[in-house]
PDB file of N, CA, C and O in Angstrom:
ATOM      1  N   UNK A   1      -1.514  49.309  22.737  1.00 50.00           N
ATOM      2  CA  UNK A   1      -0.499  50.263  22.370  1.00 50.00           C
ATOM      3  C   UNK A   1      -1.085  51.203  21.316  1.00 50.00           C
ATOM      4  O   UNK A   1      -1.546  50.780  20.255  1.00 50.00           O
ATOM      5  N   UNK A   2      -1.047  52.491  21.651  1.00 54.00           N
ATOM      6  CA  UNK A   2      -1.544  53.407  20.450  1.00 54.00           C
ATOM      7  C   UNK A   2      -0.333  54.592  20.418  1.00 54.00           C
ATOM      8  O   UNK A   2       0.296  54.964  21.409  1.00 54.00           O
ATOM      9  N   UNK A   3      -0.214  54.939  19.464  1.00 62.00           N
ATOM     10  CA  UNK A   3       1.263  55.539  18.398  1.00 62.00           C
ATOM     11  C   UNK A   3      -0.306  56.360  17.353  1.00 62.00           C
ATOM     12  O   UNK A   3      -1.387  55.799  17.174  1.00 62.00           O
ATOM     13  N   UNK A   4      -0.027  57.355  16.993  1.00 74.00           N
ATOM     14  CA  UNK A   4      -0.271  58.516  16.192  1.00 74.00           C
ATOM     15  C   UNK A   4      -1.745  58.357  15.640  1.00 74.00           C
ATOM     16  O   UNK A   4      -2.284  58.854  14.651  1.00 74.00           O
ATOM     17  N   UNK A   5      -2.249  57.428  16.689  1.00 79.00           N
ATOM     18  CA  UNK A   5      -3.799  57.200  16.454  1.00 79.00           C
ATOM     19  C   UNK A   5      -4.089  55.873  15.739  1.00 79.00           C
ATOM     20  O   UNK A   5      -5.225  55.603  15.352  1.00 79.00           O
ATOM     21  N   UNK A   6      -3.309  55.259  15.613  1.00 83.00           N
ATOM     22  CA  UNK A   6      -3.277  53.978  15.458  1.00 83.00           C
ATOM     23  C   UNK A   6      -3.309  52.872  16.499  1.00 83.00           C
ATOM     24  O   UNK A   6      -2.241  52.952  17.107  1.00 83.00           O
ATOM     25  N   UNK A   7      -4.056  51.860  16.993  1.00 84.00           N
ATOM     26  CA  UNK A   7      -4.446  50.869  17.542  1.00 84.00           C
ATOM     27  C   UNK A   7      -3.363  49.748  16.903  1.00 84.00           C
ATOM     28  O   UNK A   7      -3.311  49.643  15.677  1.00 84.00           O
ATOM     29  N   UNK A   8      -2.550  48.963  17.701  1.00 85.00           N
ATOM     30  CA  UNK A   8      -1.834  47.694  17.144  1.00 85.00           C
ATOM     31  C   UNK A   8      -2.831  46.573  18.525  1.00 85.00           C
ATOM     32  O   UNK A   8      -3.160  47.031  19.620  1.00 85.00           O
ATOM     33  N   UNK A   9      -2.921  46.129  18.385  1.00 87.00           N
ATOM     34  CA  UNK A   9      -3.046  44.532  19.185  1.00 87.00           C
ATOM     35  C   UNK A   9      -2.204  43.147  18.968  1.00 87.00           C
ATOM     36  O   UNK A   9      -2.221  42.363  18.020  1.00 87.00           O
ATOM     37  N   UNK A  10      -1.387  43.128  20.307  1.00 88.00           N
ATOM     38  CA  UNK A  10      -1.136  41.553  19.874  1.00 88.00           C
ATOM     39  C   UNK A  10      -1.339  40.396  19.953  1.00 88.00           C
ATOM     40  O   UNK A  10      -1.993  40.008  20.921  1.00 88.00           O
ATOM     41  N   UNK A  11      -0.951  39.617  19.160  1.00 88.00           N
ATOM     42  CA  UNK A  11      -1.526  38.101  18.963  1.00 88.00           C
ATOM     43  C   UNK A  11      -0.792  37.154  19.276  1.00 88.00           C
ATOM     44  O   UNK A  11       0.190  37.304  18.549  1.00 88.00           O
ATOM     45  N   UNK A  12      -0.636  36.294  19.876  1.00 87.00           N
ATOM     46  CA  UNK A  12       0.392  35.142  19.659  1.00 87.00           C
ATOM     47  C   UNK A  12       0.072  34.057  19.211  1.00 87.00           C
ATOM     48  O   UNK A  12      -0.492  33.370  20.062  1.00 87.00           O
ATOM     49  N   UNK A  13       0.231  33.347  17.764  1.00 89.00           N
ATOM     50  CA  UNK A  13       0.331  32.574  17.025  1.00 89.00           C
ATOM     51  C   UNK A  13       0.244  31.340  17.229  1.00 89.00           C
ATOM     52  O   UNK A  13      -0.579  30.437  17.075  1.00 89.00           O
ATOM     53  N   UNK A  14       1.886  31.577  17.838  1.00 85.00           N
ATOM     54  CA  UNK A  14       2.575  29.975  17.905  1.00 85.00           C
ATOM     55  C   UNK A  14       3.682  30.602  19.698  1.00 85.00           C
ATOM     56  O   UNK A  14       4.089  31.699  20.082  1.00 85.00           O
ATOM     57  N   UNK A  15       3.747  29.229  20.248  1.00 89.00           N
ATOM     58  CA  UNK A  15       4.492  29.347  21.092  1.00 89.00           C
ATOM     59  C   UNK A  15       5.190  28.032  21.007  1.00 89.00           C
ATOM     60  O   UNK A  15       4.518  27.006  21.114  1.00 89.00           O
ATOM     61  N   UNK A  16       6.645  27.962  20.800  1.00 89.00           N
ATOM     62  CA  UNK A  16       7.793  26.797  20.972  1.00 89.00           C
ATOM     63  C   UNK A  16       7.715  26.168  22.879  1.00 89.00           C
ATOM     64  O   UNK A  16       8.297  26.487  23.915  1.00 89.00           O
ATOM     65  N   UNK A  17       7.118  25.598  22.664  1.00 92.00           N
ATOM     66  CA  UNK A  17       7.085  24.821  23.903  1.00 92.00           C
ATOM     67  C   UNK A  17       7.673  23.394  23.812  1.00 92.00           C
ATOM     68  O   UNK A  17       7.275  22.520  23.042  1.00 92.00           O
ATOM     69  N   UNK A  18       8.944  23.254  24.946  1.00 95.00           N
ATOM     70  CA  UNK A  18       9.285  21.789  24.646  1.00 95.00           C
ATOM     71  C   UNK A  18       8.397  20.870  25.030  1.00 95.00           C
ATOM     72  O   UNK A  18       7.673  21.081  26.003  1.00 95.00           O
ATOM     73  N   UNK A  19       8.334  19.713  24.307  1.00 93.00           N
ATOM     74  CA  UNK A  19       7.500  18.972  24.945  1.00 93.00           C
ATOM     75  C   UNK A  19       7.877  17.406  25.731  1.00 93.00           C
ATOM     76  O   UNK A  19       8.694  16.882  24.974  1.00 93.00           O
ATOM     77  N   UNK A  20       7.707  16.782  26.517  1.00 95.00           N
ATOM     78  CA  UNK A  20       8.098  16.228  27.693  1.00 95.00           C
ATOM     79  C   UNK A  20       8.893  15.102  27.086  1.00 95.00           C
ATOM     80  O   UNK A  20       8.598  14.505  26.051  1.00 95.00           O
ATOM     81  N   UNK A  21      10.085  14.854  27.966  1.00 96.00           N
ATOM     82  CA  UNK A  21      11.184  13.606  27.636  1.00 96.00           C
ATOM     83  C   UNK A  21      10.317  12.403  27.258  1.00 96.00           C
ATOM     84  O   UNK A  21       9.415  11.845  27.883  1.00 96.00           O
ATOM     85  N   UNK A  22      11.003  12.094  25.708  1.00 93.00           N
ATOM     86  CA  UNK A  22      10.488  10.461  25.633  1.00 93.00           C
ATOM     87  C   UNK A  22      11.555   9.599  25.311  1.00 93.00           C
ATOM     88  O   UNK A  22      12.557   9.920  24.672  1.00 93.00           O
ATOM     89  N   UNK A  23      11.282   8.425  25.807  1.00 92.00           N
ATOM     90  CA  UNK A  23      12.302   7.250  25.639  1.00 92.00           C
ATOM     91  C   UNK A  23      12.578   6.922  24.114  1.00 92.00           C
ATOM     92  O   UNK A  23      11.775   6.823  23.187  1.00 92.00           O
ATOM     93  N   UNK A  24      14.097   6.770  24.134  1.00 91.00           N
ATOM     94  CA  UNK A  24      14.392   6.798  22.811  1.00 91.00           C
ATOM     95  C   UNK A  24      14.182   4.776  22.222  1.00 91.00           C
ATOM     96  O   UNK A  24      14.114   3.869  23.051  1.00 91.00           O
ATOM     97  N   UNK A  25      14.125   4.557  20.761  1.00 90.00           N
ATOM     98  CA  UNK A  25      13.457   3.437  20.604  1.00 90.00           C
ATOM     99  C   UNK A  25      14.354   2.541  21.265  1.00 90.00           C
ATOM    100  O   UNK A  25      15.413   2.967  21.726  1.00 90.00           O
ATOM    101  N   UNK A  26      14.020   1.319  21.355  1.00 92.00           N
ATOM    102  CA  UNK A  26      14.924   0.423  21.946  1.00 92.00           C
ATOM    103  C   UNK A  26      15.479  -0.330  20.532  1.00 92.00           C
ATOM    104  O   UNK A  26      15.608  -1.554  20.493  1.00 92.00           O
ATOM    105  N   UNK A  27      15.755   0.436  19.515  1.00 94.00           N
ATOM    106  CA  UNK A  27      16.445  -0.506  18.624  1.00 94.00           C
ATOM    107  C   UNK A  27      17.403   0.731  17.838  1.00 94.00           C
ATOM    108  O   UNK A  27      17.221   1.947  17.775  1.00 94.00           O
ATOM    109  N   UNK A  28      18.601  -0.234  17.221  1.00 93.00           N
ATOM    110  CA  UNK A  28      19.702   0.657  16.766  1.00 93.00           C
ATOM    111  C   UNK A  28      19.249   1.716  15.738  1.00 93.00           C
ATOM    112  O   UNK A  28      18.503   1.467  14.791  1.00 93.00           O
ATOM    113  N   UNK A  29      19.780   2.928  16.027  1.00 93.00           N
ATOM    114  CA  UNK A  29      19.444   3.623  15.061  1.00 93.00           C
ATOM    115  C   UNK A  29      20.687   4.326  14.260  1.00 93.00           C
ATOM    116  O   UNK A  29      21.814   4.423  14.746  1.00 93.00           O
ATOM    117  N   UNK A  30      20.415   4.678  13.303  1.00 94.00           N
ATOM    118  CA  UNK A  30      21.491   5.027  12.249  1.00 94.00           C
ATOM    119  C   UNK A  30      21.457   6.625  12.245  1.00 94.00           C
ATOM    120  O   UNK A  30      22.219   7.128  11.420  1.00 94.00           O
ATOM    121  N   UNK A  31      20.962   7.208  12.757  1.00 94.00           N
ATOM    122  CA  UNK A  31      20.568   8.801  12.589  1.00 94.00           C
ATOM    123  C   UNK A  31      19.405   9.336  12.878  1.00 94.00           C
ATOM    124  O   UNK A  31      18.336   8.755  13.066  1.00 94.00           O
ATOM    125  N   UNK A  32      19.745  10.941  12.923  1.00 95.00           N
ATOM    126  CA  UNK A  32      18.612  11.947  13.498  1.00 95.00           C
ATOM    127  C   UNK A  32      18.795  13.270  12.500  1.00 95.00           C
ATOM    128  O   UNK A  32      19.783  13.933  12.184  1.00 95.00           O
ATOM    129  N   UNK A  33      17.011  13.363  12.060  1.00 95.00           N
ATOM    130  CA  UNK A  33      16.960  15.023  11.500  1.00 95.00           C
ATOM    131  C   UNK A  33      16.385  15.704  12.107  1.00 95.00           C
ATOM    132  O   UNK A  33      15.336  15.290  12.600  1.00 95.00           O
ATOM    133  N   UNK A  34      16.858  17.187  12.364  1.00 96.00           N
ATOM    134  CA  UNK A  34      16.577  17.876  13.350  1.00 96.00           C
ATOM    135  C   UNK A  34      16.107  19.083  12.274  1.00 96.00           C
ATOM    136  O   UNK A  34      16.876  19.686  11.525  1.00 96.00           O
ATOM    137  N   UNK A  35      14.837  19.260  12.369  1.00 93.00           N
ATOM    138  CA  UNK A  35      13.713  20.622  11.836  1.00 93.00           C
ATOM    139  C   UNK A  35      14.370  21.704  12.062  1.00 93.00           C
ATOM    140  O   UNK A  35      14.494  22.470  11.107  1.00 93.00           O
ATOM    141  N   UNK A  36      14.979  22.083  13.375  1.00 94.00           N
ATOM    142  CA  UNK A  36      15.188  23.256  13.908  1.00 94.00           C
ATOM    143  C   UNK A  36      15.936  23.164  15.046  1.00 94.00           C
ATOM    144  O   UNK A  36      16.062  22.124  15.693  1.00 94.00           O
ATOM    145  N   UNK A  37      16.676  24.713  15.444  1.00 96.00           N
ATOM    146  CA  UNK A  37      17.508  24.492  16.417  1.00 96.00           C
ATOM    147  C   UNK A  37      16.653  24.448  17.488  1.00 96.00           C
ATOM    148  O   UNK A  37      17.316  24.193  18.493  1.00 96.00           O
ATOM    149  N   UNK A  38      15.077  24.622  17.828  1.00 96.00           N
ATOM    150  CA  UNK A  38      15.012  24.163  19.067  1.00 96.00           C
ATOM    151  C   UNK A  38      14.740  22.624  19.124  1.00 96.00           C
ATOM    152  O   UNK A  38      14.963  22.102  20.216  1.00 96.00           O
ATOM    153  N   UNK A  39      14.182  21.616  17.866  1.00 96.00           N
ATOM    154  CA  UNK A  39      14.932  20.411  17.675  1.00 96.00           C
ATOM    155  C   UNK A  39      16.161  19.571  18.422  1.00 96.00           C
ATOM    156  O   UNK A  39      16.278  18.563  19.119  1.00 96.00           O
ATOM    157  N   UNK A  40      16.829  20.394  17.963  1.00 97.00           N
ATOM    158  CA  UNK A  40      18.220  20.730  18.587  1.00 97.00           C
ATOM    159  C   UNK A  40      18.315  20.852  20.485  1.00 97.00           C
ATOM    160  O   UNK A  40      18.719  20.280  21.498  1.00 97.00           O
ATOM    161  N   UNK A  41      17.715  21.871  20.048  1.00 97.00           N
ATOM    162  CA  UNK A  41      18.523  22.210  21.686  1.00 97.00           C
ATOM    163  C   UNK A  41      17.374  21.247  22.766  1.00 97.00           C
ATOM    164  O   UNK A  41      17.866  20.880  23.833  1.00 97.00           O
ATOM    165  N   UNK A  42      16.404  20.992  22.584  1.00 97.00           N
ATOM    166  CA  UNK A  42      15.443  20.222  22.977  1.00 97.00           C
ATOM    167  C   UNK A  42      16.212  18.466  23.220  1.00 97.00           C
ATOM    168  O   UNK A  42      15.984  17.839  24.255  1.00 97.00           O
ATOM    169  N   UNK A  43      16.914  18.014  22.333  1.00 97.00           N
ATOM    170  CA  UNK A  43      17.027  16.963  22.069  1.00 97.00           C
ATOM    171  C   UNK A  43      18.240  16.876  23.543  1.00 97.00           C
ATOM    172  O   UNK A  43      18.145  16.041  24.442  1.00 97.00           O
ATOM    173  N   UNK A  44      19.071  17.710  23.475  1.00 98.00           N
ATOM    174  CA  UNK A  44      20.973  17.619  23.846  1.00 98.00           C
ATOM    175  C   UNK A  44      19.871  18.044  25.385  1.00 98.00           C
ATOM    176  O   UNK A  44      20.463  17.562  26.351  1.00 98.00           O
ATOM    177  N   UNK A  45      18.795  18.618  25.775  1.00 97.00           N
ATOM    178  CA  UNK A  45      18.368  19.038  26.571  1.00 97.00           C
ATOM    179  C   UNK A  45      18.082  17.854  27.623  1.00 97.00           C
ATOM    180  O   UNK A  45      18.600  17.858  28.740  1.00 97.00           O
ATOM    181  N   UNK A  46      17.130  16.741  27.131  1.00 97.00           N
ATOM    182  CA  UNK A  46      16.568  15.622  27.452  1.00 97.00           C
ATOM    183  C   UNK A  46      17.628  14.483  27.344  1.00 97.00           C
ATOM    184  O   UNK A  46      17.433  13.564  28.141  1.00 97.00           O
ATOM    185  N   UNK A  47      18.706  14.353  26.527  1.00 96.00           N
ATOM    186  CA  UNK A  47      19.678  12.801  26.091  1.00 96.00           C
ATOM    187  C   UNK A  47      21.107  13.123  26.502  1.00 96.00           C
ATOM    188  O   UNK A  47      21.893  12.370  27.077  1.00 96.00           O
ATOM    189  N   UNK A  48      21.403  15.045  25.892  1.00 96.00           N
ATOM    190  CA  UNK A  48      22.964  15.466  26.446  1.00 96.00           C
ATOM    191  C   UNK A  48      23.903  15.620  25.647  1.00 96.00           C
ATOM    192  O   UNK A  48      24.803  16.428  25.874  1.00 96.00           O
ATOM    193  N   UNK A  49      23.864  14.937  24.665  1.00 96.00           N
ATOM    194  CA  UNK A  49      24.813  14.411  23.112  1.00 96.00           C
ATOM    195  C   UNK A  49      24.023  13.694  22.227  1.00 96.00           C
ATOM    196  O   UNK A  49      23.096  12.895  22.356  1.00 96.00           O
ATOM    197  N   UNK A  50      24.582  14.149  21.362  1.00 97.00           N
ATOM    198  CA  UNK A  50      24.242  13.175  19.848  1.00 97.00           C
ATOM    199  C   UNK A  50      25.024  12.179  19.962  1.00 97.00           C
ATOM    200  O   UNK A  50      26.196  12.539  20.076  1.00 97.00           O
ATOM    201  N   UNK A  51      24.782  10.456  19.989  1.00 95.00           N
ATOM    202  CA  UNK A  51      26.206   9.348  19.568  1.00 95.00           C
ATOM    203  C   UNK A  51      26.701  10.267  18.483  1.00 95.00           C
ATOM    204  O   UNK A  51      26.290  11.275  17.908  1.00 95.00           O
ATOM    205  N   UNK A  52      28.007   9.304  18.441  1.00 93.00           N
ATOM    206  CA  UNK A  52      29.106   9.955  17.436  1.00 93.00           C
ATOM    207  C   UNK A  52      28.495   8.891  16.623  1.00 93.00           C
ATOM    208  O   UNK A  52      27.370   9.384  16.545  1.00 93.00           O
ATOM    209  N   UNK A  53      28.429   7.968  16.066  1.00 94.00           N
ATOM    210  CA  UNK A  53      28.208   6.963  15.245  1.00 94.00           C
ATOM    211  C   UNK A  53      26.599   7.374  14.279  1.00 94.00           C
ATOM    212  O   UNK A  53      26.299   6.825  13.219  1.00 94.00           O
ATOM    213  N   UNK A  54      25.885   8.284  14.877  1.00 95.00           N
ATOM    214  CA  UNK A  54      24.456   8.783  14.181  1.00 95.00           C
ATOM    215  C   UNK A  54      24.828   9.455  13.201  1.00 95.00           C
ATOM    216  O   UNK A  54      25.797  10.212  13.269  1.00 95.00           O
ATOM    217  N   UNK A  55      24.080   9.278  12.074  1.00 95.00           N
ATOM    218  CA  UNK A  55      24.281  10.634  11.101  1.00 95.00           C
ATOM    219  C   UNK A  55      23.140  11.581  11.494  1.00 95.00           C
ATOM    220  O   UNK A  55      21.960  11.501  11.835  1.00 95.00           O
ATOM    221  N   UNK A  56      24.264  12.704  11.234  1.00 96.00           N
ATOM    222  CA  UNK A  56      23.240  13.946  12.002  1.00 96.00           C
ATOM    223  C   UNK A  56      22.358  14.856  10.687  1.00 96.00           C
ATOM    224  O   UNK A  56      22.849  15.856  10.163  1.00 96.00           O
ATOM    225  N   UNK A  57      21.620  14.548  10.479  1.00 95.00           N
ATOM    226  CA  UNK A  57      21.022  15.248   9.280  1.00 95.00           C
ATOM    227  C   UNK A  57      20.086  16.704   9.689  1.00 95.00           C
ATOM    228  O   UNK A  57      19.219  16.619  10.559  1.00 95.00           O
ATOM    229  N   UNK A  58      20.344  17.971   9.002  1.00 95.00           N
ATOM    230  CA  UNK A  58      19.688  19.279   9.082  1.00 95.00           C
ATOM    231  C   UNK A  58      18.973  19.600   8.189  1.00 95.00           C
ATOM    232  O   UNK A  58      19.392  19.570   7.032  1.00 95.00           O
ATOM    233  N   UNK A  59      17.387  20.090   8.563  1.00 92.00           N
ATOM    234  CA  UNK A  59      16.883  20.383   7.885  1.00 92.00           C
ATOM    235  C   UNK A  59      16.629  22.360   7.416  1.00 92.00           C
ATOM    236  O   UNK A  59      15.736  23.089   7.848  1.00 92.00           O
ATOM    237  N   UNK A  60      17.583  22.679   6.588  1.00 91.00           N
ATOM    238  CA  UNK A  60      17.825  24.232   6.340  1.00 91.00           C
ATOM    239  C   UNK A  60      19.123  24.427   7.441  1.00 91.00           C
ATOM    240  O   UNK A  60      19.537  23.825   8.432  1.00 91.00           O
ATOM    241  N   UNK A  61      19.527  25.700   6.614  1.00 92.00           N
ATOM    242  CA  UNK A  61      20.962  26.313   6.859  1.00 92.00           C
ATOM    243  C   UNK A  61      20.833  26.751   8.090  1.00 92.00           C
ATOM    244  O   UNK A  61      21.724  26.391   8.859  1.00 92.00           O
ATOM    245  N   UNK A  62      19.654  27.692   8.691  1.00 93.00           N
ATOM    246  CA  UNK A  62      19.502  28.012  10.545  1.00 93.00           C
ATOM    247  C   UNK A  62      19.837  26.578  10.962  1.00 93.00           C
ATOM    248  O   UNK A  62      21.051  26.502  11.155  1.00 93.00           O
ATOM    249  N   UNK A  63      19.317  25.604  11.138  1.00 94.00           N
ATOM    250  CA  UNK A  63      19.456  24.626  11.839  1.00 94.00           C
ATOM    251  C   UNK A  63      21.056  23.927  11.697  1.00 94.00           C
ATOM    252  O   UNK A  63      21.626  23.666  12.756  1.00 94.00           O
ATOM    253  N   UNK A  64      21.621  23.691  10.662  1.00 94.00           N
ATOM    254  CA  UNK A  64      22.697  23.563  10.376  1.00 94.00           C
ATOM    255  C   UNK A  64      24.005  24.541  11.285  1.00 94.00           C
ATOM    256  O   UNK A  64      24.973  24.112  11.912  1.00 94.00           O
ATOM    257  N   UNK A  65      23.597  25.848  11.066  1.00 95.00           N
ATOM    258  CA  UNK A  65      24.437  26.826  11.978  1.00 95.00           C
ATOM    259  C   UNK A  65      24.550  26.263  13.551  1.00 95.00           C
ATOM    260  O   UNK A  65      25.555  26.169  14.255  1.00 95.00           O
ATOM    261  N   UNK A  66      22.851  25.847  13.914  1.00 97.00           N
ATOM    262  CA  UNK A  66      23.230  25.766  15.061  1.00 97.00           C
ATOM    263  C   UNK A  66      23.968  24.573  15.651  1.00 97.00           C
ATOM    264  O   UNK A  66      24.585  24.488  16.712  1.00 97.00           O
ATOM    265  N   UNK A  67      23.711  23.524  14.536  1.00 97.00           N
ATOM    266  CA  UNK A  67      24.531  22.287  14.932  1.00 97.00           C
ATOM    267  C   UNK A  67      25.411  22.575  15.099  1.00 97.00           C
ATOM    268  O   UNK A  67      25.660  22.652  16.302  1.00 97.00           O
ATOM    269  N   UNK A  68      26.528  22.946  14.184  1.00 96.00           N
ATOM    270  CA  UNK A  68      28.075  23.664  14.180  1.00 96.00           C
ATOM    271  C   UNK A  68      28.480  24.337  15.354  1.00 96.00           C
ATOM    272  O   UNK A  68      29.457  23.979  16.012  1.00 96.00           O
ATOM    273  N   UNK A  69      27.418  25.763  15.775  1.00 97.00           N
ATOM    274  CA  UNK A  69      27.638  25.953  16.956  1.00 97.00           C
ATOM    275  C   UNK A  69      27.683  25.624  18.397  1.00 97.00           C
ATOM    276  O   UNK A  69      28.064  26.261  19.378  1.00 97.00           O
ATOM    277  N   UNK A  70      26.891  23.759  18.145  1.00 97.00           N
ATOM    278  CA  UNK A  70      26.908  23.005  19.324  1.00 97.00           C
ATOM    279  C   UNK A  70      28.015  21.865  19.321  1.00 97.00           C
ATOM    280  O   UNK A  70      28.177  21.029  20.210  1.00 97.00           O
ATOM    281  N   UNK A  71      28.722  21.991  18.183  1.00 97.00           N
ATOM    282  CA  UNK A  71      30.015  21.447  18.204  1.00 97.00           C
ATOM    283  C   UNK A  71      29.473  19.644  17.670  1.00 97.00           C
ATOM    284  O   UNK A  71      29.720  18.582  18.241  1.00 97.00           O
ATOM    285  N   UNK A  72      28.718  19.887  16.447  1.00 97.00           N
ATOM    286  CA  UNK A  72      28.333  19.185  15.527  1.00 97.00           C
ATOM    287  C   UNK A  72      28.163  19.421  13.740  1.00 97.00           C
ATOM    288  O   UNK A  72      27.727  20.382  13.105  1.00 97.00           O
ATOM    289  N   UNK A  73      28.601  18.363  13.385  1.00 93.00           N
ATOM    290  CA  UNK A  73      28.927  19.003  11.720  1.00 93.00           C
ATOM    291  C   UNK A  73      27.649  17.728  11.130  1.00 93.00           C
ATOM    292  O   UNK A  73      27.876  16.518  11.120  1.00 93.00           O
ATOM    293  N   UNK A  74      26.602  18.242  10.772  1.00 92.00           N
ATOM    294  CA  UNK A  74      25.436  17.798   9.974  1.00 92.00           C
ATOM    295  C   UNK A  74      25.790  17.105   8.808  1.00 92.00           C
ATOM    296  O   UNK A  74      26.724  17.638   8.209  1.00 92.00           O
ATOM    297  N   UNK A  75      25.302  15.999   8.251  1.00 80.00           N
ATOM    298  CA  UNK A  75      25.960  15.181   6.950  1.00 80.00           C
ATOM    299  C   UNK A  75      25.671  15.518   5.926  1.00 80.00           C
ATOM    300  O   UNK A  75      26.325  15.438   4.887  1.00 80.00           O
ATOM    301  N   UNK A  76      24.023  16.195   6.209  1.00 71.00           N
ATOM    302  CA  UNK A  76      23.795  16.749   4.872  1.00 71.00           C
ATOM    303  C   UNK A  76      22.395  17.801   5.096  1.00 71.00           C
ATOM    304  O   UNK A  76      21.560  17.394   5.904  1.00 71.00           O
ATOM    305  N   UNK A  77      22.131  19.128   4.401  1.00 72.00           N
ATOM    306  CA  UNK A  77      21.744  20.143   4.983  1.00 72.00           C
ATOM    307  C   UNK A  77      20.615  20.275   3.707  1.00 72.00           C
ATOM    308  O   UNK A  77      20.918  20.528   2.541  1.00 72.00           O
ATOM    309  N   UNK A  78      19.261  20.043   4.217  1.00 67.00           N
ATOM    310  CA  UNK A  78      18.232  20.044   2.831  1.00 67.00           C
ATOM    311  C   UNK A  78      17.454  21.394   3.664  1.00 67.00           C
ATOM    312  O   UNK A  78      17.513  21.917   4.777  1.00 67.00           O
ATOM    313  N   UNK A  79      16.582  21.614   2.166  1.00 64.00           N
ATOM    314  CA  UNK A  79      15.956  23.592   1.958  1.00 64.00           C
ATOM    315  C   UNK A  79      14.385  22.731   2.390  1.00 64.00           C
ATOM    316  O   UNK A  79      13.336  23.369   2.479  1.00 64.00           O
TER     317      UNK A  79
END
């Protein structure tokens, strides 16, 4: 792409790629923290729901939003 004699090139960094279904442990668990909403959407992607009985822990306010918007309220929301 060249604009007023300037050269840009792009790069790509990072790419969010999900990565393949794994079996969840075979022992009770008390909760899940989720990094990020693709965390998130990755997880409900592969399992479908969060149990109601998990505490759902967010890590930062984006991720938090998106819980809410998946019709989940996070227990506690760390920076």
């Amino acid at each position: 792409m060249e604009q007023k004699g300037v050269r840009v090139k792009e790069w790509t960094i990072y790419t969010n790629i999900k990565p393949p279904k794994k079996f969840l442990p075979d022992v009770p668990l008390d909760g899940i923290i989720f990094t990020s909403p693709s965390t998130l959407k990755n997880f409900l992607q592969d399992y479908g729901t969060i149990p109601a009985s998990w505490q759902i822990l967010a890590k930062g306010p984006v991720t938090a939003k998106a819980l809410e918007e998946a019709g989940y309220q996070p227990h506690m929301v760390s920076v």
